[in-house]
Tab-separated table of C-alpha atoms and ligand atoms in Angstrom:
chain	number	residue	atom	x	y	z
A	3	UNK	CA	0.000	0.000	0.000
A	4	UNK	CA	2.865	2.300	0.925
A	5	UNK	CA	4.581	1.670	-2.401
A	6	UNK	CA	1.241	2.203	-4.021
A	7	UNK	CA	0.815	5.543	-2.315
A	8	UNK	CA	4.339	6.606	-3.096
A	9	UNK	CA	3.996	5.523	-6.679
A	10	UNK	CA	0.744	7.396	-6.770
A	11	UNK	CA	2.454	10.633	-6.018
A	12	UNK	CA	1.873	10.763	-9.651
A	13	UNK	CA	2.323	13.030	-12.518
A	14	UNK	CA	5.583	14.395	-11.304
A	15	UNK	CA	6.453	17.400	-13.315
A	16	UNK	CA	9.786	16.570	-14.874
A	17	UNK	CA	9.586	19.030	-17.624
A	18	UNK	CA	12.621	21.266	-17.650
A	19	UNK	CA	14.803	19.269	-20.060
A	20	UNK	CA	11.813	18.280	-22.175
A	21	UNK	CA	10.592	21.829	-22.382
A	22	UNK	CA	13.815	23.713	-22.868
A	23	UNK	CA	13.422	26.044	-25.802
A	24	UNK	CA	9.629	26.096	-26.020
A	25	UNK	CA	7.908	29.282	-25.108
A	26	UNK	CA	5.342	31.539	-26.660
A	27	UNK	CA	8.281	33.404	-28.243
A	28	UNK	CA	9.543	30.300	-29.992
A	29	UNK	CA	9.008	30.552	-33.744
A	30	UNK	CA	8.029	26.885	-33.948
A	31	UNK	CA	5.063	27.565	-31.660
A	32	UNK	CA	2.762	28.982	-34.279
A	33	UNK	CA	-0.734	28.979	-32.737
A	34	UNK	CA	-1.896	31.440	-30.090
A	35	UNK	CA	-1.619	28.965	-27.296
A	36	UNK	CA	-0.223	28.915	-23.801
A	37	UNK	CA	2.966	27.047	-24.592
A	38	UNK	CA	4.387	28.010	-21.198
A	39	UNK	CA	1.887	25.644	-19.594
A	40	UNK	CA	3.295	22.588	-21.392
A	41	UNK	CA	4.388	19.945	-18.901
A	42	UNK	CA	5.553	16.364	-18.898
A	43	UNK	CA	3.872	14.010	-16.406
A	44	UNK	CA	5.042	10.645	-15.213
A	45	UNK	CA	2.824	7.735	-14.161
A	46	UNK	CA	4.329	4.734	-12.391
A	47	UNK	CA	2.820	1.518	-11.063
A	48	UNK	CA	3.773	-1.248	-8.642
A	49	UNK	CA	5.355	-3.294	-11.420
A	50	UNK	CA	7.789	-0.442	-12.111
A	51	UNK	CA	6.125	0.376	-15.433
A	52	UNK	CA	6.455	4.038	-16.283
A	53	UNK	CA	4.435	6.101	-18.748
A	54	UNK	CA	5.183	9.722	-19.620
A	55	UNK	CA	2.559	12.003	-21.092
A	56	UNK	CA	2.708	15.639	-22.095
A	57	UNK	CA	-0.248	17.988	-22.285
A	58	UNK	CA	1.082	19.136	-25.689
A	59	UNK	CA	-1.071	17.027	-28.025
A	60	UNK	CA	-1.969	14.736	-25.076
A	61	UNK	CA	1.035	12.772	-26.316
A	62	UNK	CA	2.324	9.571	-24.719
A	63	UNK	CA	6.057	10.226	-24.991
A	64	UNK	CA	7.381	7.069	-23.373
A	65	UNK	CA	6.240	3.651	-22.058
A	66	UNK	CA	8.839	1.731	-20.067
A	67	UNK	CA	7.938	-1.921	-19.492
A	68	UNK	CA	9.865	-5.001	-18.409
A	69	UNK	CA	10.895	-7.861	-20.664
A	70	UNK	CA	10.823	-11.518	-19.603
A	71	UNK	CA	14.068	-11.027	-17.614
A	72	UNK	CA	12.776	-7.971	-15.804
A	73	UNK	CA	14.820	-5.530	-17.900
A	74	UNK	CA	12.992	-2.330	-18.748
A	75	UNK	CA	12.922	-0.631	-22.151
A	76	UNK	CA	10.967	2.219	-23.652
A	77	UNK	CA	8.621	0.617	-26.203
A	78	UNK	CA	7.043	3.839	-27.542
A	79	UNK	CA	8.602	5.875	-30.344
A	80	UNK	CA	8.935	9.603	-29.807
A	81	UNK	CA	11.157	12.595	-29.209
A	82	UNK	CA	13.016	13.589	-26.050
A	83	UNK	CA	12.045	17.206	-26.539
A	84	UNK	CA	8.709	18.906	-27.134
A	85	UNK	CA	10.215	20.756	-30.098
A	86	UNK	CA	10.490	17.399	-31.858
A	87	UNK	CA	6.716	17.021	-31.684
A	88	UNK	CA	6.158	20.599	-32.780
A	89	UNK	CA	8.481	20.455	-35.783
A	90	UNK	CA	7.837	16.818	-36.624
A	91	UNK	CA	9.375	15.838	-39.964
A	92	UNK	CA	6.703	14.081	-42.059
A	93	UNK	CA	4.234	14.411	-39.172
A	94	UNK	CA	4.339	10.909	-37.744
A	95	UNK	CA	1.868	11.834	-34.941
A	96	UNK	CA	3.982	9.885	-32.424
A	97	UNK	CA	1.915	9.033	-29.323
A	98	UNK	CA	-0.678	11.756	-29.860
A	99	UNK	CA	-4.415	11.946	-29.473
A	100	UNK	CA	-5.581	12.625	-32.996
A	101	UNK	CA	-8.826	14.325	-33.897
A	102	UNK	CA	-11.349	15.823	-34.271
A	103	UNK	CA	-11.456	13.108	-36.914
A	104	UNK	CA	-8.664	10.537	-36.704
A	105	UNK	CA	-7.787	9.038	-40.107
A	106	UNK	CA	-8.849	10.297	-43.535
A	107	UNK	CA	-11.838	12.178	-44.923
A	108	UNK	CA	-11.989	11.987	-48.732
A	109	UNK	CA	-11.089	15.237	-50.479
A	110	UNK	CA	-11.491	17.041	-47.140
A	111	UNK	CA	-15.251	17.376	-47.641
A	112	UNK	CA	-18.378	16.037	-46.016
A	113	UNK	CA	-22.037	16.998	-45.951
A	114	UNK	CA	-23.954	16.972	-42.702
A	115	UNK	CA	-27.640	17.896	-42.315
A	116	UNK	CA	-27.591	19.412	-45.812
A	117	UNK	CA	-24.506	21.579	-45.308
A	118	UNK	CA	-21.134	20.872	-46.927
A	119	UNK	CA	-17.980	21.452	-44.890
A	120	UNK	CA	-14.453	21.872	-46.271
A	121	UNK	CA	-11.436	20.755	-44.310
A	122	UNK	CA	-7.691	21.119	-44.843
A	123	UNK	CA	-6.210	18.864	-47.521
A	124	UNK	CA	-3.088	17.665	-45.755
A	125	UNK	CA	-2.541	14.141	-47.074
A	126	UNK	CA	-2.443	13.802	-50.870
A	127	UNK	CA	-5.934	14.816	-51.996
A	128	UNK	CA	-7.441	14.058	-48.565
A	129	UNK	CA	-7.839	15.332	-45.027
A	130	UNK	CA	-5.915	13.429	-42.331
A	131	UNK	CA	-5.997	13.358	-38.516
A	132	UNK	CA	-7.974	16.531	-37.886
A	133	UNK	CA	-6.079	18.963	-40.092
A	134	UNK	CA	-3.157	21.368	-39.857
A	135	UNK	CA	-3.407	22.027	-36.123
A	136	UNK	CA	-5.269	18.967	-34.966
A	137	UNK	CA	-5.580	17.794	-31.370
A	138	UNK	CA	-2.002	16.507	-31.572
A	139	UNK	CA	-0.706	20.081	-31.837
A	140	UNK	CA	-2.676	21.920	-29.182
A	141	UNK	CA	-2.049	22.449	-25.503
A	142	UNK	CA	-4.503	20.546	-23.314
A	143	UNK	CA	-5.417	21.270	-19.682
A	144	UNK	CA	-3.994	18.507	-17.517
A	145	UNK	CA	-4.971	17.288	-14.048
A	146	UNK	CA	-3.245	14.393	-12.317
A	147	UNK	CA	-5.682	11.792	-10.958
A	148	UNK	CA	-5.236	8.763	-8.727
A	149	UNK	CA	-7.342	5.983	-7.276
A	150	UNK	CA	-7.200	2.429	-5.986
A	151	UNK	CA	-4.803	0.558	-8.256
A	152	UNK	CA	-4.077	3.297	-10.753
A	153	UNK	CA	-2.452	6.643	-11.339
A	154	UNK	CA	-3.455	8.837	-14.225
A	155	UNK	CA	-3.824	12.070	-16.049
A	156	UNK	CA	-7.017	13.788	-17.150
A	157	UNK	CA	-6.725	16.035	-20.181
A	158	UNK	CA	-9.348	18.406	-21.480
A	159	UNK	CA	-9.578	20.573	-24.575
A	160	UNK	CA	-12.269	22.781	-26.072
A	161	UNK	CA	-12.187	22.676	-29.866
A	162	UNK	CA	-13.986	25.765	-31.074
A	163	UNK	CA	-16.833	25.909	-33.571
A	164	UNK	CA	-15.244	25.774	-37.082
A	165	UNK	CA	-11.758	25.076	-35.711
A	166	UNK	CA	-9.998	23.273	-38.584
A	167	UNK	CA	-13.307	23.589	-40.461
A	168	UNK	CA	-15.401	21.312	-38.242
A	169	UNK	CA	-18.800	22.473	-36.980
A	170	UNK	CA	-19.626	22.943	-33.309
A	171	UNK	CA	-17.795	23.594	-30.069
A	172	UNK	CA	-16.483	20.232	-28.944
A	173	UNK	CA	-15.609	19.655	-25.282
A	174	UNK	CA	-13.214	16.757	-25.018
A	175	UNK	CA	-11.900	14.846	-22.040
A	176	UNK	CA	-9.296	12.102	-22.335
A	177	UNK	CA	-8.045	10.200	-19.310
A	178	UNK	CA	-4.974	8.017	-19.241
A	179	UNK	CA	-4.747	5.517	-16.394
A	180	UNK	CA	-1.789	3.270	-15.672
A	181	UNK	CA	-3.058	0.378	-13.553
A	182	UNK	CA	-1.173	-2.025	-11.327
A	183	UNK	CA	-2.241	-4.735	-13.822
A	184	UNK	CA	0.061	-3.047	-16.342
A	185	UNK	CA	-2.753	-1.623	-18.415
A	186	UNK	CA	-2.627	1.769	-20.049
A	187	UNK	CA	-6.320	2.595	-20.188
A	188	UNK	CA	-7.543	5.505	-22.316
A	189	UNK	CA	-11.073	6.827	-21.863
A	190	UNK	CA	-12.460	9.411	-24.257
A	191	UNK	CA	-15.497	11.659	-23.699
A	192	UNK	CA	-16.897	14.488	-25.802
A	193	UNK	CA	-19.980	16.634	-26.111
A	194	UNK	CA	-20.879	19.137	-28.831
A	195	UNK	CA	-23.285	22.026	-29.280
A	196	UNK	CA	-23.767	21.249	-33.019
A	197	UNK	CA	-23.777	17.996	-34.928
A	198	UNK	CA	-20.196	17.105	-35.830
A	199	UNK	CA	-18.076	14.109	-36.810
A	200	UNK	CA	-15.857	12.795	-34.004
A	201	UNK	CA	-13.314	9.983	-34.231
A	202	UNK	CA	-10.640	10.096	-31.545
A	203	UNK	CA	-7.717	7.745	-31.250
A	204	UNK	CA	-4.222	7.440	-29.884
A	205	UNK	CA	-1.334	7.249	-32.338
A	206	UNK	CA	1.401	5.545	-30.304
A	207	UNK	CA	4.012	3.669	-32.338
A	208	UNK	CA	5.237	0.566	-30.535
A	209	UNK	CA	8.413	-1.405	-30.903
A	210	UNK	CA	8.272	-4.043	-28.177
A	211	UNK	CA	12.013	-4.708	-28.559
A	212	UNK	CA	12.564	-1.078	-27.495
A	213	UNK	CA	12.281	2.124	-29.512
A	214	UNK	CA	15.015	2.343	-32.137
A	215	UNK	CA	15.778	-1.390	-31.969
A	216	UNK	CA	15.283	-2.278	-35.618
A	217	UNK	CA	12.114	-3.159	-37.461
A	218	UNK	CA	8.887	-4.599	-36.092
A	219	UNK	CA	8.654	-7.202	-38.875
A	220	UNK	CA	9.405	-10.067	-36.480
A	221	UNK	CA	6.651	-9.073	-34.016
A	222	UNK	CA	3.846	-11.641	-34.051
A	223	UNK	CA	0.517	-9.925	-34.530
A	224	UNK	CA	-3.024	-11.209	-34.116
A	225	UNK	CA	-5.917	-8.974	-35.146
A	226	UNK	CA	-9.366	-10.128	-34.103
A	227	UNK	CA	-10.899	-9.220	-37.459
A	228	UNK	CA	-12.357	-11.467	-40.156
A	229	UNK	CA	-12.828	-8.449	-42.426
A	230	UNK	CA	-11.160	-5.200	-43.402
A	231	UNK	CA	-11.997	-2.130	-45.439
A	232	UNK	CA	-9.967	-2.107	-48.687
A	233	UNK	CA	-8.880	1.303	-49.932
A	234	UNK	CA	-8.203	3.164	-53.169
A	235	UNK	CA	-4.726	4.411	-54.033
A	236	UNK	CA	-5.207	7.474	-51.778
A	237	UNK	CA	-6.118	5.211	-48.802
A	238	UNK	CA	-9.827	6.065	-48.804
A	239	UNK	CA	-12.077	3.014	-48.250
A	240	UNK	CA	-13.871	1.776	-51.338
A	241	UNK	CA	-17.009	1.212	-49.139
A	242	UNK	CA	-16.588	-2.549	-49.426
A	243	UNK	CA	-16.038	-4.758	-46.431
A	244	UNK	CA	-13.963	-7.733	-47.516
A	245	UNK	CA	-12.832	-10.937	-45.901
A	246	UNK	CA	-9.179	-11.227	-44.890
A	247	UNK	CA	-9.281	-14.964	-45.647
A	248	UNK	CA	-6.690	-16.037	-48.182
A	249	UNK	CA	-5.042	-12.572	-48.199
A	250	UNK	CA	-1.969	-11.051	-46.490
A	251	UNK	CA	-4.503	-9.266	-44.246
A	252	UNK	CA	-5.370	-12.463	-42.413
A	253	UNK	CA	-4.016	-11.916	-38.892
A	254	UNK	CA	-6.775	-13.970	-37.246
A	255	UNK	CA	-4.017	-16.355	-36.129
A	256	UNK	CA	-0.845	-14.642	-34.915
A	257	UNK	CA	1.900	-14.353	-37.541
A	258	UNK	CA	5.026	-12.198	-37.932
A	259	UNK	CA	4.123	-8.796	-39.370
A	260	UNK	CA	6.749	-9.282	-42.072
A	261	UNK	CA	5.585	-12.719	-43.223
A	262	UNK	CA	3.276	-11.627	-46.059
A	263	UNK	CA	4.158	-7.944	-46.314
A	264	UNK	CA	6.002	-8.310	-49.631
A	265	UNK	CA	3.235	-10.256	-51.355
A	266	UNK	CA	2.177	-8.970	-54.722
A	267	UNK	CA	-1.098	-7.461	-53.550
A	268	UNK	CA	-2.712	-4.248	-54.750
A	269	UNK	CA	-3.814	-3.242	-51.238
A	270	UNK	CA	-0.263	-3.601	-49.905
A	271	UNK	CA	0.979	-1.522	-52.834
A	272	UNK	CA	-1.555	1.226	-52.070
A	273	UNK	CA	-0.553	1.281	-48.405
A	274	UNK	CA	3.190	0.851	-48.971
A	275	UNK	CA	2.640	-2.081	-46.599
A	276	UNK	CA	-0.097	-2.399	-43.985
A	277	UNK	CA	-1.973	0.868	-43.452
A	278	UNK	CA	-5.547	-0.391	-43.275
A	279	UNK	CA	-8.628	-0.407	-41.121
A	280	UNK	CA	-9.652	-3.812	-39.792
A	281	UNK	CA	-13.306	-4.470	-38.945
A	282	UNK	CA	-13.156	-5.921	-35.453
A	283	UNK	CA	-15.167	-9.032	-34.636
A	284	UNK	CA	-17.758	-7.914	-32.060
A	285	UNK	CA	-20.521	-9.738	-30.316
A	286	UNK	CA	-22.300	-6.427	-29.742
A	287	UNK	CA	-21.492	-2.926	-31.099
A	288	UNK	CA	-19.643	-0.888	-28.481
A	289	UNK	CA	-18.588	-3.918	-26.409
A	290	UNK	CA	-15.102	-3.740	-24.892
A	291	UNK	CA	-13.414	-6.685	-26.633
A	292	UNK	CA	-9.980	-7.962	-27.599
A	293	UNK	CA	-8.833	-6.222	-30.775
A	294	UNK	CA	-5.256	-7.424	-31.164
A	295	UNK	CA	-2.259	-9.053	-29.513
A	296	UNK	CA	1.406	-8.521	-30.298
A	297	UNK	CA	4.310	-10.685	-29.164
A	298	UNK	CA	7.983	-9.826	-29.548
A	299	UNK	CA	9.866	-13.150	-29.398
A	300	UNK	CA	13.365	-11.919	-28.479
A	301	UNK	CA	12.277	-9.999	-25.351
A	302	UNK	CA	9.076	-11.911	-24.565
A	303	UNK	CA	7.084	-8.677	-24.340
A	304	UNK	CA	3.401	-9.183	-25.059
A	305	UNK	CA	0.759	-6.527	-25.602
A	306	UNK	CA	-3.009	-6.958	-25.752
A	307	UNK	CA	-5.308	-4.271	-27.114
A	308	UNK	CA	-8.939	-4.041	-26.014
A	309	UNK	CA	-11.398	-1.506	-27.342
A	310	UNK	CA	-15.021	-0.451	-27.610
A	311	UNK	CA	-14.324	0.852	-31.130
A	312	UNK	CA	-15.546	-1.030	-34.215
A	313	UNK	CA	-12.208	-0.799	-36.050
A	314	UNK	CA	-8.453	-0.592	-35.732
A	315	UNK	CA	-6.027	0.981	-38.191
A	316	UNK	CA	-2.980	-1.231	-38.356
A	317	UNK	CA	-0.152	0.935	-39.657
A	318	UNK	CA	3.335	-0.569	-39.720
A	319	UNK	CA	5.500	2.537	-39.963
A	320	UNK	CA	5.790	2.524	-43.758
A	321	UNK	CA	6.654	6.218	-43.787
A	322	UNK	CA	9.560	5.921	-41.344
A	323	UNK	CA	12.809	5.989	-43.279
A	324	UNK	CA	15.669	6.285	-40.807
A	325	UNK	CA	15.827	10.087	-40.837
A	326	UNK	CA	14.250	10.477	-37.393
A	327	UNK	CA	16.583	9.746	-34.527
A	328	UNK	CA	14.864	8.271	-31.498
A	329	UNK	CA	15.147	9.004	-27.788
A	330	UNK	CA	18.007	6.533	-27.339
A	331	UNK	CA	19.876	8.112	-30.257
A	332	UNK	CA	19.038	5.334	-32.715
A	333	UNK	CA	17.340	5.980	-36.073
A	334	UNK	CA	13.736	4.985	-36.604
A	335	UNK	CA	14.182	2.738	-39.612
A	336	UNK	CA	11.536	1.873	-42.212
A	337	UNK	CA	8.892	-0.134	-40.308
A	338	UNK	CA	10.647	0.537	-37.025
A	339	UNK	CA	7.308	0.903	-35.198
A	340	UNK	CA	3.664	-0.070	-35.590
A	341	UNK	CA	0.404	1.575	-34.558
A	342	UNK	CA	-2.884	-0.036	-33.611
A	343	UNK	CA	-5.173	2.989	-33.835
A	344	UNK	CA	-8.544	1.956	-32.420
A	345	UNK	CA	-11.188	3.939	-34.251
A	346	UNK	CA	-14.299	4.164	-36.409
A	347	UNK	CA	-13.651	3.441	-40.064
A	348	UNK	CA	-11.877	6.036	-42.220
A	349	UNK	CA	-14.045	8.482	-44.185
A	350	UNK	CA	-17.201	7.492	-42.277
A	351	UNK	CA	-18.800	10.952	-42.742
A	352	UNK	CA	-18.950	10.124	-46.494
A	353	UNK	CA	-19.769	6.432	-46.168
A	354	UNK	CA	-23.401	5.880	-45.105
A	355	UNK	CA	-22.915	2.097	-44.770
A	356	UNK	CA	-20.226	2.514	-42.070
A	357	UNK	CA	-21.078	2.960	-38.347
A	358	UNK	CA	-21.882	6.632	-37.791
A	359	UNK	CA	-19.321	9.037	-36.345
A	360	UNK	CA	-21.762	11.915	-35.931
A	361	UNK	CA	-22.132	13.325	-32.422
A	362	UNK	CA	-25.222	15.432	-31.848
A	363	UNK	CA	-26.025	17.964	-29.106
A	364	UNK	CA	-27.339	16.147	-26.028
A	365	UNK	CA	-25.360	12.993	-26.813
A	366	UNK	CA	-22.161	11.942	-25.078
A	367	UNK	CA	-19.292	10.463	-27.065
A	368	UNK	CA	-17.607	7.821	-24.928
A	369	UNK	CA	-15.096	5.208	-25.917
A	370	UNK	CA	-12.232	3.321	-24.288
A	371	UNK	CA	-9.102	1.452	-25.279
A	372	UNK	CA	-6.644	-0.549	-23.186
A	373	UNK	CA	-3.054	-1.455	-24.057
A	374	UNK	CA	-2.055	-4.197	-21.621
A	375	UNK	CA	1.559	-5.304	-21.185
A	376	UNK	CA	2.957	-8.621	-19.945
A	377	UNK	CA	5.621	-11.144	-20.927
A	378	UNK	CA	5.669	-14.713	-22.167
B	969	LIG	C1	-2.032	6.941	-40.000
B	969	LIG	C2	-2.210	6.848	-41.463
B	969	LIG	C3	-0.898	6.641	-42.125
B	969	LIG	C4	0.075	7.730	-41.752
B	969	LIG	C5	0.181	7.814	-40.266
B	969	LIG	C6	1.029	8.975	-39.852
B	969	LIG	O1	-1.706	5.731	-39.456
B	969	LIG	O2	-3.121	5.851	-41.837
B	969	LIG	O3	-1.065	6.616	-43.515
B	969	LIG	O4	-0.371	8.960	-42.254
B	969	LIG	O5	-1.089	7.951	-39.683
B	969	LIG	O6	2.258	8.988	-40.482
């Protein structure tokens, strides 16, 4: 209990090194925001697991977990300095909460209740991850929280009506909890004063061998999905829901990520590898169920992902190319990290057959995802 209490003296502000160089006078800080209030918080549990989160972009900057021998490594890709996140080369969205709409909206346009909205085109011909200054690039209000068996951080942000082109004031709350069961639990809430699309997710890149330790192609991945949503060459779903059976997209039984990645397959060509939304097998819509598991054989680290969301974007770091140098000073090579972005399907505002992402006044958006760590 004592250790618990001590470890729950949470959210220690350890920001000076991380923050050096960022102030409202810094040229890289382009939006009128209170950059001086950016902090880095640390959560720690009884198992010695440590998670760091900054209120800039609600970004998870580090996740230190043990391997099968009890040796700790940071399994989340990121920067050791907030400026890295602000100036991000190729915008990898390391660790961030992305929104208001995570993933793509075709041609940056959607029509809602008879009105057409135009959003920033920031990914080929499409809109990606909420726009130019999405939720990954704003300063959130942060409050440390603690309770029996967990320590955490509550983050809130008010996205204004027409911010990045989206209708309605959107009040968002995201809580991160690190439990003594080694779960990183993320709960999302939002309310709006006008109908608006909402699709929030977390964009952590994992390398369970430790960030910067080579590719993730040997990680064994299981995705609890019999179907996926194939895309066109700009990564917008074609509207079809297709079986993974007999394709490289069949992860229903765990297999190394790299096993089928070089197959001659149009979908893999479009994505430059895996960059696709999987339709999760659910007994009931909104049920919290197992979405995926990942096992890294050399260290024995094992991660399970649970979510209430209907889909997960499995992205295997196809855009990493060795130019970014990680926290331990090692380059993030091509496919040096993978994301399991729990979410609604891409482009849902334009795809009537997909589960709706529209939040209306009076409704509460609520969803949850858990990343649980252990060893085998
Ligand atoms: C998502 C997208 C990818 C890529 C990354 C960020 O996962 O689906 O295509 O844009 O974000 O680099």
